[in-house]
mmCIF file of C-alpha atoms in Angstrom:
data_model
loop_
_atom_site.group_PDB
_atom_site.id
_atom_site.type_symbol
_atom_site.label_atom_id
_atom_site.label_comp_id
_atom_site.label_asym_id
_atom_site.label_seq_id
_atom_site.Cartn_x
_atom_site.Cartn_y
_atom_site.Cartn_z
ATOM 1 C CA MET A 115 147.896 101.234 94.827
ATOM 2 C CA ASP A 116 148.381 102.770 98.216
ATOM 3 C CA PRO A 117 147.862 99.999 100.836
ATOM 4 C CA VAL A 118 146.337 102.488 103.305
ATOM 5 C CA GLN A 119 143.059 102.268 101.349
ATOM 6 C CA PHE A 120 142.616 98.612 102.261
ATOM 7 C CA PRO A 121 141.623 97.196 105.651
ATOM 8 C CA ILE A 122 144.145 95.070 107.485
ATOM 9 C CA PRO A 123 142.746 91.538 107.738
ATOM 10 C CA SER A 124 142.951 89.898 111.112
ATOM 11 C CA ARG A 125 144.703 86.531 111.297
ATOM 12 C CA GLU A 126 143.849 86.047 114.940
ATOM 13 C CA GLU A 127 140.195 85.180 114.299
ATOM 14 C CA GLU A 128 139.067 81.635 115.014
ATOM 15 C CA GLY A 129 139.278 79.348 112.056
ATOM 16 C CA SER A 130 141.121 76.477 110.491
ATOM 17 C CA MET A 131 144.155 75.994 108.319
ATOM 18 C CA LEU A 132 145.335 73.510 105.722
ATOM 19 C CA THR A 133 148.415 73.194 103.569
ATOM 20 C CA ILE A 134 148.346 71.839 100.017
ATOM 21 C CA ASN A 135 150.877 71.675 97.204
ATOM 22 C CA ALA A 136 150.258 74.539 94.745
ATOM 23 C CA GLU A 137 150.442 72.257 91.701
ATOM 24 C CA ILE A 138 147.782 69.922 93.123
ATOM 25 C CA LEU A 139 145.572 72.879 94.112
ATOM 26 C CA LEU A 140 145.817 74.538 90.692
ATOM 27 C CA GLN A 141 145.335 71.294 88.722
ATOM 28 C CA SER A 142 142.169 70.448 90.660
ATOM 29 C CA MET A 143 140.846 73.995 90.287
ATOM 30 C CA LYS A 144 141.514 73.925 86.536
ATOM 31 C CA ARG A 145 139.704 70.590 86.165
ATOM 32 C CA VAL A 146 136.431 71.949 87.569
ATOM 33 C CA PHE A 147 136.637 75.667 86.772
ATOM 34 C CA TYR A 148 134.777 75.362 83.460
ATOM 35 C CA ALA A 149 131.647 74.210 85.324
ATOM 36 C CA VAL A 150 131.456 77.313 87.546
ATOM 37 C CA PRO A 151 129.069 79.745 85.807
ATOM 38 C CA ALA A 152 130.420 83.132 84.751
ATOM 39 C CA GLN A 153 127.484 84.963 86.290
ATOM 40 C CA GLY A 154 124.122 84.326 87.803
ATOM 41 C CA ALA A 155 121.691 85.382 90.445
ATOM 42 C CA ASN A 156 122.647 82.495 92.733
ATOM 43 C CA ALA A 157 125.958 83.332 94.449
ATOM 44 C CA VAL A 158 126.333 79.793 95.821
ATOM 45 C CA MET A 159 126.187 78.317 92.342
ATOM 46 C CA ALA A 160 128.620 80.953 91.011
ATOM 47 C CA SER A 161 131.333 79.693 93.360
ATOM 48 C CA MET A 162 133.734 76.759 93.521
ATOM 49 C CA CYS A 163 133.168 74.444 96.444
ATOM 50 C CA LEU A 164 136.170 73.119 98.369
ATOM 51 C CA GLN A 165 134.777 70.496 100.692
ATOM 52 C CA ALA A 166 136.835 68.190 102.897
ATOM 53 C CA GLY A 167 135.479 65.041 104.484
ATOM 54 C CA ASP A 168 135.723 61.251 104.370
ATOM 55 C CA GLY A 169 139.463 61.390 103.620
ATOM 56 C CA ASN A 170 139.100 63.615 100.527
ATOM 57 C CA LEU A 171 139.330 67.255 99.549
ATOM 58 C CA ASN A 172 136.664 67.762 96.874
ATOM 59 C CA PHE A 173 136.753 70.529 94.267
ATOM 60 C CA VAL A 174 133.304 71.038 92.727
ATOM 61 C CA GLY A 175 131.820 73.313 90.072
ATOM 62 C CA LEU A 176 128.170 73.178 89.053
ATOM 63 C CA ASP A 177 126.276 75.390 86.622
ATOM 64 C CA GLY A 178 122.906 73.611 86.584
ATOM 65 C CA HIS A 179 123.704 71.537 83.493
ATOM 66 C CA VAL A 180 127.334 70.499 83.972
ATOM 67 C CA LEU A 181 128.930 69.190 87.136
ATOM 68 C CA ALA A 182 132.709 68.856 87.488
ATOM 69 C CA TRP A 183 134.202 67.114 90.518
ATOM 70 C CA ASP A 184 137.828 66.414 91.362
ATOM 71 C CA LYS A 185 139.195 65.046 94.608
ATOM 72 C CA VAL A 186 142.543 64.577 96.320
ATOM 73 C CA ASP A 187 143.454 62.777 99.529
ATOM 74 C CA TYR A 188 143.044 64.938 102.625
ATOM 75 C CA ASP A 189 142.166 64.328 106.269
ATOM 76 C CA GLY A 190 139.980 67.040 107.723
ATOM 77 C CA LYS A 191 136.502 68.465 107.532
ATOM 78 C CA PHE A 192 135.372 71.871 106.222
ATOM 79 C CA GLU A 193 133.481 73.534 103.356
ATOM 80 C CA LEU A 194 134.532 76.724 101.579
ATOM 81 C CA LEU A 195 132.623 78.436 98.782
ATOM 82 C CA ILE A 196 135.241 80.383 96.832
ATOM 83 C CA PRO A 197 134.026 83.121 94.437
ATOM 84 C CA LYS A 198 134.876 82.501 90.772
ATOM 85 C CA GLY A 199 136.938 85.721 90.609
ATOM 86 C CA THR A 200 139.228 84.493 93.377
ATOM 87 C CA VAL A 201 139.747 81.171 91.603
ATOM 88 C CA GLU A 202 140.620 83.072 88.398
ATOM 89 C CA LYS A 203 143.154 85.167 90.293
ATOM 90 C CA LEU A 204 144.759 82.124 91.953
ATOM 91 C CA LYS A 205 145.087 80.421 88.558
ATOM 92 C CA SER A 206 146.663 83.498 86.955
ATOM 93 C CA ILE A 207 149.335 84.538 89.484
ATOM 94 C CA GLY A 208 151.495 81.421 89.244
ATOM 95 C CA LEU A 209 151.443 79.815 92.676
ATOM 96 C CA SER A 210 154.329 77.508 93.549
ATOM 97 C CA GLY A 211 155.491 75.432 96.504
ATOM 98 C CA ASP A 212 153.058 74.868 99.330
ATOM 99 C CA VAL A 213 149.913 76.948 99.740
ATOM 100 C CA GLN A 214 148.588 77.526 103.224
ATOM 101 C CA ILE A 215 144.849 78.162 103.293
ATOM 102 C CA ARG A 216 143.530 79.817 106.452
ATOM 103 C CA HIS A 217 139.817 80.284 106.768
ATOM 104 C CA ASN A 218 137.010 81.173 109.124
ATOM 105 C CA LYS A 219 133.264 81.673 108.653
ATOM 106 C CA THR A 220 133.589 84.840 106.566
ATOM 107 C CA GLY A 221 136.871 84.715 104.679
ATOM 108 C CA ALA A 222 139.934 82.838 103.556
ATOM 109 C CA VAL A 223 143.527 83.671 102.735
ATOM 110 C CA PHE A 224 145.786 81.707 100.372
ATOM 111 C CA ILE A 225 149.401 82.161 101.503
ATOM 112 C CA THR A 226 152.641 81.279 99.681
ATOM 113 C CA ASP A 227 156.165 82.635 100.068
ATOM 114 C CA GLU A 228 155.403 85.304 97.425
ATOM 115 C CA PHE A 229 151.661 85.998 97.723
ATOM 116 C CA GLU A 230 148.777 86.426 100.107
ATOM 117 C CA VAL A 231 145.371 86.361 98.405
ATOM 118 C CA TYR A 232 142.456 87.323 100.629
ATOM 119 C CA THR A 233 138.845 86.617 99.755
ATOM 120 C CA ARG A 234 135.421 86.720 101.279
ATOM 121 C CA LEU A 235 133.611 83.411 101.260
ATOM 122 C CA VAL A 236 130.174 82.911 99.758
ATOM 123 C CA HIS A 237 127.593 82.107 102.443
ATOM 124 C CA GLY A 238 125.132 79.287 101.958
ATOM 125 C CA ASN A 239 124.902 75.552 101.535
ATOM 126 C CA TYR A 240 126.319 73.986 98.397
ATOM 127 C CA PHE A 241 124.293 71.517 96.404
ATOM 128 C CA LYS A 242 124.319 67.839 97.388
ATOM 129 C CA TYR A 243 126.440 66.856 94.391
ATOM 130 C CA GLN A 244 127.416 63.469 95.888
ATOM 131 C CA THR A 245 123.844 62.220 95.450
ATOM 132 C CA MET A 246 124.106 62.753 91.687
ATOM 133 C CA PHE A 247 126.604 59.894 91.381
ATOM 134 C CA LYS A 248 126.250 56.235 92.188
ATOM 135 C CA GLU A 249 129.023 53.674 92.497
ATOM 136 C CA LEU A 250 128.408 51.018 89.867
ATOM 137 C CA PRO A 251 130.457 48.002 88.823
ATOM 138 C CA LEU A 252 130.370 49.168 85.188
ATOM 139 C CA HIS A 253 133.500 50.848 83.836
ATOM 140 C CA THR A 254 133.884 51.824 80.201
ATOM 141 C CA LEU A 255 137.042 52.949 78.436
ATOM 142 C CA VAL A 256 136.697 54.897 75.195
ATOM 143 C CA SER A 257 139.228 56.591 72.959
ATOM 144 C CA ARG A 258 138.823 60.306 73.620
ATOM 145 C CA MET A 259 139.297 61.345 69.991
ATOM 146 C CA GLU A 260 136.921 58.674 68.662
ATOM 147 C CA LEU A 261 134.279 59.740 71.201
ATOM 148 C CA LEU A 262 134.624 63.441 70.339
ATOM 149 C CA ASP A 263 134.438 62.654 66.603
ATOM 150 C CA ALA A 264 131.289 60.552 67.156
ATOM 151 C CA ILE A 265 129.647 63.303 69.246
ATOM 152 C CA THR A 266 130.467 65.861 66.537
ATOM 153 C CA ARG A 267 128.875 63.649 63.847
ATOM 154 C CA ALA A 268 125.796 63.016 66.040
ATOM 155 C CA LYS A 269 125.319 66.742 66.771
ATOM 156 C CA MET A 270 125.349 67.502 63.037
ATOM 157 C CA CYS A 271 122.151 65.448 62.750
ATOM 158 C CA THR A 272 120.231 67.197 65.537
ATOM 159 C CA GLU A 273 119.040 70.644 66.420
ATOM 160 C CA GLU A 274 121.287 72.559 68.784
ATOM 161 C CA ARG A 275 119.001 72.239 71.825
ATOM 162 C CA HIS A 276 118.723 68.461 71.597
ATOM 163 C CA PRO A 277 121.236 66.446 73.621
ATOM 164 C CA VAL A 278 123.185 63.483 72.309
ATOM 165 C CA LYS A 279 121.834 60.245 73.749
ATOM 166 C CA PHE A 280 124.301 57.549 74.813
ATOM 167 C CA GLU A 281 123.236 53.888 74.750
ATOM 168 C CA LEU A 282 125.571 51.221 76.149
ATOM 169 C CA GLN A 283 124.948 47.659 74.989
ATOM 170 C CA GLY A 284 127.592 45.033 75.640
ATOM 171 C CA SER A 285 130.820 46.366 74.198
ATOM 172 C CA SER A 286 129.206 48.999 71.956
ATOM 173 C CA LEU A 287 128.328 52.618 72.583
ATOM 174 C CA ARG A 288 125.651 54.134 70.353
ATOM 175 C CA LEU A 289 125.082 57.859 70.029
#
């Protein structure tokens, strides 16, 4: 397409910048992308949250029923609400090397040696997802395939709208 049709974004506006390895960025986005709803009336919920603080860069997707959260080490503080379409585009174009993310109140640009992807940011406050999790001393390891097989068997015995209930007792997990 003829580039004259598009406005020239200004890089001189006040804002912040971070640099992250493309593989780390894409892996974290892929881990939470499934929890970002495809559509909805709430634009904040239909976005992926990149939130930095307390030594972490958090990637969060939330659709009202499922919450996905991934984090990597990062020193800084900001919050960006990236539209789902932009995340899809970033995943599809094959980023490599380091990605520089420049952002201000209204927009962000993802810059590599080959690409510059500009996006508007979603305005609003993201949900307080941190309060949905508590640090507990309990840690449970389960074989992924055995768990999925057990969930499949349990769902065959219920109606579709009924959730599977998990009960932990000692070293056993009942569904």
